[in-house]
PDB file of C-alpha atoms in Angstrom:
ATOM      1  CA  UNK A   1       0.000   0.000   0.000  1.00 59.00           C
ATOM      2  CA  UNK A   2       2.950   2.360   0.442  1.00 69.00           C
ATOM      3  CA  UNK A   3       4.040   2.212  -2.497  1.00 77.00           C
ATOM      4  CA  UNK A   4       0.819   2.836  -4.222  1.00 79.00           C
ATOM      5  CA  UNK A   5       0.657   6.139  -2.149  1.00 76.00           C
ATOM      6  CA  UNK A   6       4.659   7.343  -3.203  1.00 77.00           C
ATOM      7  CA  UNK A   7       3.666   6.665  -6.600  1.00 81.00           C
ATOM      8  CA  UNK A   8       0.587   8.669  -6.370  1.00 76.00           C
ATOM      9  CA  UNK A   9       2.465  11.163  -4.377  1.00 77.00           C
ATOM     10  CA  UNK A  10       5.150  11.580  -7.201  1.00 77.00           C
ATOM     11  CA  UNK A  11       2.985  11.235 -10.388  1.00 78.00           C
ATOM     12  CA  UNK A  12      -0.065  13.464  -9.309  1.00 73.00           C
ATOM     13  CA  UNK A  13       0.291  15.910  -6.564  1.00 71.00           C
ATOM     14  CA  UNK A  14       4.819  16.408  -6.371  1.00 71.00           C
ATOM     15  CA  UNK A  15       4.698  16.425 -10.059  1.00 67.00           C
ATOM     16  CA  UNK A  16       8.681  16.653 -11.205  1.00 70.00           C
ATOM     17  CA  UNK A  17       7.465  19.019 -13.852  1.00 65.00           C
ATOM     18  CA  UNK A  18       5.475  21.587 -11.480  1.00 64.00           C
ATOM     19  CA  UNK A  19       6.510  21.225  -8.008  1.00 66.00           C
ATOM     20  CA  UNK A  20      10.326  20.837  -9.336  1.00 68.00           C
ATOM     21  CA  UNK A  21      11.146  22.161 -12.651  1.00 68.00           C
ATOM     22  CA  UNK A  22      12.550  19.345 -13.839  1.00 66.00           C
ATOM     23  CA  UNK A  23      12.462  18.951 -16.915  1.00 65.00           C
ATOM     24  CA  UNK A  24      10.342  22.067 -17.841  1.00 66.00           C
ATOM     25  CA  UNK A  25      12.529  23.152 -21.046  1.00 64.00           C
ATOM     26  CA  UNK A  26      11.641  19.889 -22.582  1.00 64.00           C
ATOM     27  CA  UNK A  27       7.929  19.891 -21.606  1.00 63.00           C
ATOM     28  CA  UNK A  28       7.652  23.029 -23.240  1.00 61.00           C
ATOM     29  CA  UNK A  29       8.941  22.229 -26.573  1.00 61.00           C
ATOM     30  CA  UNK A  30       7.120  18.952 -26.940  1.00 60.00           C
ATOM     31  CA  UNK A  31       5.461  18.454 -30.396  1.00 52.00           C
ATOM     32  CA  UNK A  32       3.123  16.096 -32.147  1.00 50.00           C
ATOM     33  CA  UNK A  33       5.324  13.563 -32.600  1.00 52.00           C
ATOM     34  CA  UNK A  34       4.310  10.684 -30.958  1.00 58.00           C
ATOM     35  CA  UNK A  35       6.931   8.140 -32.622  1.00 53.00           C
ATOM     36  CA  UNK A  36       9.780  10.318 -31.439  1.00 60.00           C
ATOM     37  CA  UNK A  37       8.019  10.600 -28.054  1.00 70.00           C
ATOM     38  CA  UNK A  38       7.641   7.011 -27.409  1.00 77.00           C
ATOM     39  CA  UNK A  39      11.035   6.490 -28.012  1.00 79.00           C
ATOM     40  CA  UNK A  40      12.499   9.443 -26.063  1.00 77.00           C
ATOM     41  CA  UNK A  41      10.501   7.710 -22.799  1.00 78.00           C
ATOM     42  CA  UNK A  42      11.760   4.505 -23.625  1.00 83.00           C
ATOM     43  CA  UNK A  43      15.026   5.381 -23.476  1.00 84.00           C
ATOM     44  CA  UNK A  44      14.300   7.539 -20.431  1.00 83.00           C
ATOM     45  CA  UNK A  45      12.796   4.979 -18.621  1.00 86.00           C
ATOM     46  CA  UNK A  46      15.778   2.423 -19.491  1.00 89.00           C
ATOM     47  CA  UNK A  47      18.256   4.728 -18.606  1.00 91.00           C
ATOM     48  CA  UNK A  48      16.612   6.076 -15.201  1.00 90.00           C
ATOM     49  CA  UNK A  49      15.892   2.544 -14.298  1.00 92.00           C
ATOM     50  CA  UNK A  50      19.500   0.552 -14.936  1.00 93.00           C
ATOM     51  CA  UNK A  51      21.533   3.848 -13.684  1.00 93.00           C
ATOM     52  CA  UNK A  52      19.164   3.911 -10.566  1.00 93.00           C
ATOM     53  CA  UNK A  53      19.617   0.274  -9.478  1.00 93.00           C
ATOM     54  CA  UNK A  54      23.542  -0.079 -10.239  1.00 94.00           C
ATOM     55  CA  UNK A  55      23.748   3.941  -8.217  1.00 93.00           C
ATOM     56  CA  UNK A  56      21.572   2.318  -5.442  1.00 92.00           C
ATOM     57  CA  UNK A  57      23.699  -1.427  -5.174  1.00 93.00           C
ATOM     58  CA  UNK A  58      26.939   0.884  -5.228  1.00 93.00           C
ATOM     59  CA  UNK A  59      25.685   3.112  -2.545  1.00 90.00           C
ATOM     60  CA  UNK A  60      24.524   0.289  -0.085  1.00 90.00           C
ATOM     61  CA  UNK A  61      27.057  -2.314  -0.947  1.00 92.00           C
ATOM     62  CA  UNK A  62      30.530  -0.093  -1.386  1.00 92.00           C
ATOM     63  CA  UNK A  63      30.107   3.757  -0.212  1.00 90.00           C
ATOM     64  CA  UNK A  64      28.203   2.862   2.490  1.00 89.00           C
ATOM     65  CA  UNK A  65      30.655   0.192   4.531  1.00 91.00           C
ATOM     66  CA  UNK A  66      33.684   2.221   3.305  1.00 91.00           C
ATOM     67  CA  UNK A  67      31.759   5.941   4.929  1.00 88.00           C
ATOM     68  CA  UNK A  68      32.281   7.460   1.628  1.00 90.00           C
ATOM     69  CA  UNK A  69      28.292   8.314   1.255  1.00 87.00           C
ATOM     70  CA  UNK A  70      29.192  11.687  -0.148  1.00 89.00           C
ATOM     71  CA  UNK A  71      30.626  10.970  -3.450  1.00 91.00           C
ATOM     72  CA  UNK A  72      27.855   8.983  -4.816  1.00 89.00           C
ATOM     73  CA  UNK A  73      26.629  11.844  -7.250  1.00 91.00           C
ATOM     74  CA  UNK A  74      29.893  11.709  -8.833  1.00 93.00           C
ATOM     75  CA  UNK A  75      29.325   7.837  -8.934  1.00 92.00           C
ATOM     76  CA  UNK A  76      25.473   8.254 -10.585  1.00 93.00           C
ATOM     77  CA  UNK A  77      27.088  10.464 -12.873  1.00 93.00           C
ATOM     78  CA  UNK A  78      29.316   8.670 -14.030  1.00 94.00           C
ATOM     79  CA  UNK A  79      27.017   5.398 -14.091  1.00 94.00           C
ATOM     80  CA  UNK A  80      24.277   7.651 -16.009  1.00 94.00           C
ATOM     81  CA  UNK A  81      26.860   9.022 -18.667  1.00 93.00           C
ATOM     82  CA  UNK A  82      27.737   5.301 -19.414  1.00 93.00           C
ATOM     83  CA  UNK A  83      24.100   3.864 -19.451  1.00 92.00           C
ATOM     84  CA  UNK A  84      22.697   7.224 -21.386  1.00 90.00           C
ATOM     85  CA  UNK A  85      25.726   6.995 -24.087  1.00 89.00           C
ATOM     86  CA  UNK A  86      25.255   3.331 -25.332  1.00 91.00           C
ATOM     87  CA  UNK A  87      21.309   3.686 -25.076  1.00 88.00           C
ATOM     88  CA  UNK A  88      21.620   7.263 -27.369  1.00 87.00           C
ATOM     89  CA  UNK A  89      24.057   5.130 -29.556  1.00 87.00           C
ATOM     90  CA  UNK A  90      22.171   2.072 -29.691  1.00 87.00           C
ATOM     91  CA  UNK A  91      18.990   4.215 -30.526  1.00 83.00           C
ATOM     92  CA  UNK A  92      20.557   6.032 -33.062  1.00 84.00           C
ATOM     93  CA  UNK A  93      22.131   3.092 -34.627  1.00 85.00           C
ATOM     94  CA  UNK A  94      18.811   1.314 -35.234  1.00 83.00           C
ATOM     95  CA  UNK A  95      16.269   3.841 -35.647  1.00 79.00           C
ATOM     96  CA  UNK A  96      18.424   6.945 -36.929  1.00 76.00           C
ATOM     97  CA  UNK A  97      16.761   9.189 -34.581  1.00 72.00           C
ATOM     98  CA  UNK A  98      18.066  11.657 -31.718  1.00 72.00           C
ATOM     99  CA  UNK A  99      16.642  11.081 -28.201  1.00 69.00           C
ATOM    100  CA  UNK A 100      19.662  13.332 -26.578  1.00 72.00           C
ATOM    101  CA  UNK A 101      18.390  14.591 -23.016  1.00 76.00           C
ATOM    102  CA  UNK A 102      20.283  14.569 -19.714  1.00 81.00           C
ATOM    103  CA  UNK A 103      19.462  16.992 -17.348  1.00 80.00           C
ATOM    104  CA  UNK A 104      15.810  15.227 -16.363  1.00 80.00           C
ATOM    105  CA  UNK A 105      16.761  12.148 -16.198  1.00 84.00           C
ATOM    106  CA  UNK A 106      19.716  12.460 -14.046  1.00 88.00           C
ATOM    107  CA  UNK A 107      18.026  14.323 -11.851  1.00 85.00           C
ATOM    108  CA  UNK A 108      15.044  11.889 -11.537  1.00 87.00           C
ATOM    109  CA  UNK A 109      18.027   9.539 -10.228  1.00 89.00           C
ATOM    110  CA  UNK A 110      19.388  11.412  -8.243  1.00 89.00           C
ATOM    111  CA  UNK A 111      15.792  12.691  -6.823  1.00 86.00           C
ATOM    112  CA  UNK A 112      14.700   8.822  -6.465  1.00 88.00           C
ATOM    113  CA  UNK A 113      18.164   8.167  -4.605  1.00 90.00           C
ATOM    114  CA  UNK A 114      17.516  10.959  -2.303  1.00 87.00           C
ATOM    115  CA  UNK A 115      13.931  10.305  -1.243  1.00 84.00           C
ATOM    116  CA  UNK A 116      14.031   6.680  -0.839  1.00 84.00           C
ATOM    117  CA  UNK A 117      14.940   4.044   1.369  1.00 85.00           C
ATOM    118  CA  UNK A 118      14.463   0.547  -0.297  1.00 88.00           C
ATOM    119  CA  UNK A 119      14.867  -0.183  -4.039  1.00 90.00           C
ATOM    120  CA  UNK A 120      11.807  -0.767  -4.243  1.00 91.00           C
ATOM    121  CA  UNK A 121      10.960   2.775  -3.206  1.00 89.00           C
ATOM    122  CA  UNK A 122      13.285   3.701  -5.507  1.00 90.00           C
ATOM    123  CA  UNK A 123      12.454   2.231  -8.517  1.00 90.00           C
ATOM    124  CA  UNK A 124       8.868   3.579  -7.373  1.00 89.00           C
ATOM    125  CA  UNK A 125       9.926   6.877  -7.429  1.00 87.00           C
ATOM    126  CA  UNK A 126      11.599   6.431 -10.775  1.00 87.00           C
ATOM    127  CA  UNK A 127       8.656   5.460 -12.364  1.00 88.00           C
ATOM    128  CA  UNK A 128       6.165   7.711 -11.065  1.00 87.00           C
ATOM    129  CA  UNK A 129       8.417  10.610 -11.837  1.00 85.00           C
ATOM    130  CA  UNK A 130       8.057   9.924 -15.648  1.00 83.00           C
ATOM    131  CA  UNK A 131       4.542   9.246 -15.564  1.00 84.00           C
ATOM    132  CA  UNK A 132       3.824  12.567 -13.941  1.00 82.00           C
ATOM    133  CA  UNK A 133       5.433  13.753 -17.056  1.00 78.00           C
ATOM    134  CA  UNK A 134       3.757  12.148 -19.189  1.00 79.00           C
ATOM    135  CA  UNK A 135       0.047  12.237 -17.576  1.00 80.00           C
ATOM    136  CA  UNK A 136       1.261  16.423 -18.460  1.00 78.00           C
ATOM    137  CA  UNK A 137       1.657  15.628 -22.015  1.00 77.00           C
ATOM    138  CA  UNK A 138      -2.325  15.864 -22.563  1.00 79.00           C
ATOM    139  CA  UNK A 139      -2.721  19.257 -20.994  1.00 77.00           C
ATOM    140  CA  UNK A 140       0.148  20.927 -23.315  1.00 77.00           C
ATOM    141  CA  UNK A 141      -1.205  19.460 -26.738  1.00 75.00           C
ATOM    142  CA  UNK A 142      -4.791  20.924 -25.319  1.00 77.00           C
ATOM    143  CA  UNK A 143      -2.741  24.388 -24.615  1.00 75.00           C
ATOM    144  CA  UNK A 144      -0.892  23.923 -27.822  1.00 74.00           C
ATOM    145  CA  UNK A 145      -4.404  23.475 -29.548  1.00 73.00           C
ATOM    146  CA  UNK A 146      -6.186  26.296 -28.066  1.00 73.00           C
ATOM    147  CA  UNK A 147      -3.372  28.398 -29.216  1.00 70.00           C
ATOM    148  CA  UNK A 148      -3.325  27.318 -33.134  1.00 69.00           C
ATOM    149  CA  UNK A 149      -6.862  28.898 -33.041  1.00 68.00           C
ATOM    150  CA  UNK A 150      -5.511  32.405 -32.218  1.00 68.00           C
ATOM    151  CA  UNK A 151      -3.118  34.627 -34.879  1.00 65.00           C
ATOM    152  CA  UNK A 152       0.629  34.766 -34.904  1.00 66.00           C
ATOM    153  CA  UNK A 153       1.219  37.571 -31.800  1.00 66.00           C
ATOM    154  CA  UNK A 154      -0.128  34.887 -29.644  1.00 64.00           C
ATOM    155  CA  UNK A 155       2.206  32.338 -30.860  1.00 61.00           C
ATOM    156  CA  UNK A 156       5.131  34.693 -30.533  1.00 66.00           C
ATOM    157  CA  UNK A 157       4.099  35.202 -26.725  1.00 69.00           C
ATOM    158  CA  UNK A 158       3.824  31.383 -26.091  1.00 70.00           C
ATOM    159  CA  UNK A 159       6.395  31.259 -23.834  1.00 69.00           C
ATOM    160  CA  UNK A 160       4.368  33.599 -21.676  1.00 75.00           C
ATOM    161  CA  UNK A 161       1.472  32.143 -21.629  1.00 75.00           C
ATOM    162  CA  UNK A 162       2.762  28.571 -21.378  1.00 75.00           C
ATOM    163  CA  UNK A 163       4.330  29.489 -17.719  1.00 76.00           C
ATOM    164  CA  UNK A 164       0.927  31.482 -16.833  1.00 79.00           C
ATOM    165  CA  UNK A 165      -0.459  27.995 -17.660  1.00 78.00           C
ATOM    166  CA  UNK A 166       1.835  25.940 -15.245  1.00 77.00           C
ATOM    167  CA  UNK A 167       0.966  28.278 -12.706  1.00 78.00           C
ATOM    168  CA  UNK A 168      -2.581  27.839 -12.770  1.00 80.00           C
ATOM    169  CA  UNK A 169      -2.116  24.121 -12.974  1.00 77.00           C
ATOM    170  CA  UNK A 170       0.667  24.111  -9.873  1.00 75.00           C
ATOM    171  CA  UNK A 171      -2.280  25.829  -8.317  1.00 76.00           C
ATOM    172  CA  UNK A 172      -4.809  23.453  -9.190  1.00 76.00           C
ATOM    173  CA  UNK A 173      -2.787  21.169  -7.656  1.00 72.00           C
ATOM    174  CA  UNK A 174      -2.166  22.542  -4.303  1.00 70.00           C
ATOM    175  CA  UNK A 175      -5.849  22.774  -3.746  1.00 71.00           C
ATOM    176  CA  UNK A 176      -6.285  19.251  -2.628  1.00 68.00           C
ATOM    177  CA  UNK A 177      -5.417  18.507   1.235  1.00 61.00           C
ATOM    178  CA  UNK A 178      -2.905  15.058   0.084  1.00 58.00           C
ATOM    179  CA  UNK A 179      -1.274  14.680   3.958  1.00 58.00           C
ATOM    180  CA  UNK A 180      -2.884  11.227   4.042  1.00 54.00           C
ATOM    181  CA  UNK A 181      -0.431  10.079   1.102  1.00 54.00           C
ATOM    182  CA  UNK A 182       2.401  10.340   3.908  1.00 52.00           C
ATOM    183  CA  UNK A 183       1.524   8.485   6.922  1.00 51.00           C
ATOM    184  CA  UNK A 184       5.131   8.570   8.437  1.00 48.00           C
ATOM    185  CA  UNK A 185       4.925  12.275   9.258  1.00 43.00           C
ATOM    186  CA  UNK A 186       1.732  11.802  11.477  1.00 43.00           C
ATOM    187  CA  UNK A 187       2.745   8.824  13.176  1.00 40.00           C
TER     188      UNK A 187
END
């Protein structure tokens, strides 16, 4: 059951998108293309996933008997770069497309390392951080949509409006009363 509340927790009301920022540059300048989408998860997802569970094992099993907790962003970097580098290459070797992004998926690992306990929790947190993003993905083709039906001056302000958008969703949001989602504060 706990884990049904973190992912709810991280996919609906702590969305990485709002609440964060992460990853805010590329939820901005997502298009129609669905293809190029799919992918672009895929590999996100892959990527978070394997460089979350080798960061994690290297934390608990190494850093953590040798007292050397603090370096373990440099270690998830370095794990990330090598997991993110053969999935772009692999990716671009098959299907010819480019799926380069780095800064939100790093920090979804090192978000998930930071907020969890178990692996489990972890791998939780992963995956509920990129389905908040993507549950987004409806509302900016709707805002995308109601735009195409207004002249160019509003298309040259999008930028503008898109952030007076996130704001009003972010505030939608923090409407709802969600302290039952995290029983260990009340106990």
């Amino acid at each position: 059951m706990i884990y049904i509340d973190t992912f709810l927790y991280y996919t609906l009301f702590s969305s990485i998108v709002l609440f964060y920022g992460l990853g805010l540059n590329q939820f901005s300048i997502i298009g129609d293309k669905s293809p190029m989408q799919i992918i672009f998860f895929f590999k996100s997802l892959l990527t978070i996933i394997s460089t979350t569970i080798l960061t994690y094992l290297t934390v608990s099993f190494i850093l953590v008997p040798l007292e050397l907790v603090e370096i373990f962003p440099i270690i998830c970097l370095l794990i990330f770069i090598a997991f993110n580098s053969f999935a772009e290459g692999l990716i671009r070797l098959t299907t010819g497309t480019e799926t380069t992004e780095f800064v939100l998926s790093f920090l979804i690992v090192l978000l998930a390392i930071y907020q969890s306990s178990t692996i489990l929790d972890t791998l939780t947190i992963c995956f509920s951080s990129i389905c908040g993003f993507i549950i987004l993905i409806p509302f900016i083709h709707a805002f995308r949509g109601r735009l195409k039906n207004y002249d160019e001056a509003y298309l040259k302000r999008y930028m503008c409006l898109f952030f007076f958008y996130i704001a009003i969703l972010l505030l939608i949001i923090s409407v709802f009363d969600i302290s039952w989602l995290n029983g260990g504060i009340i106990k």
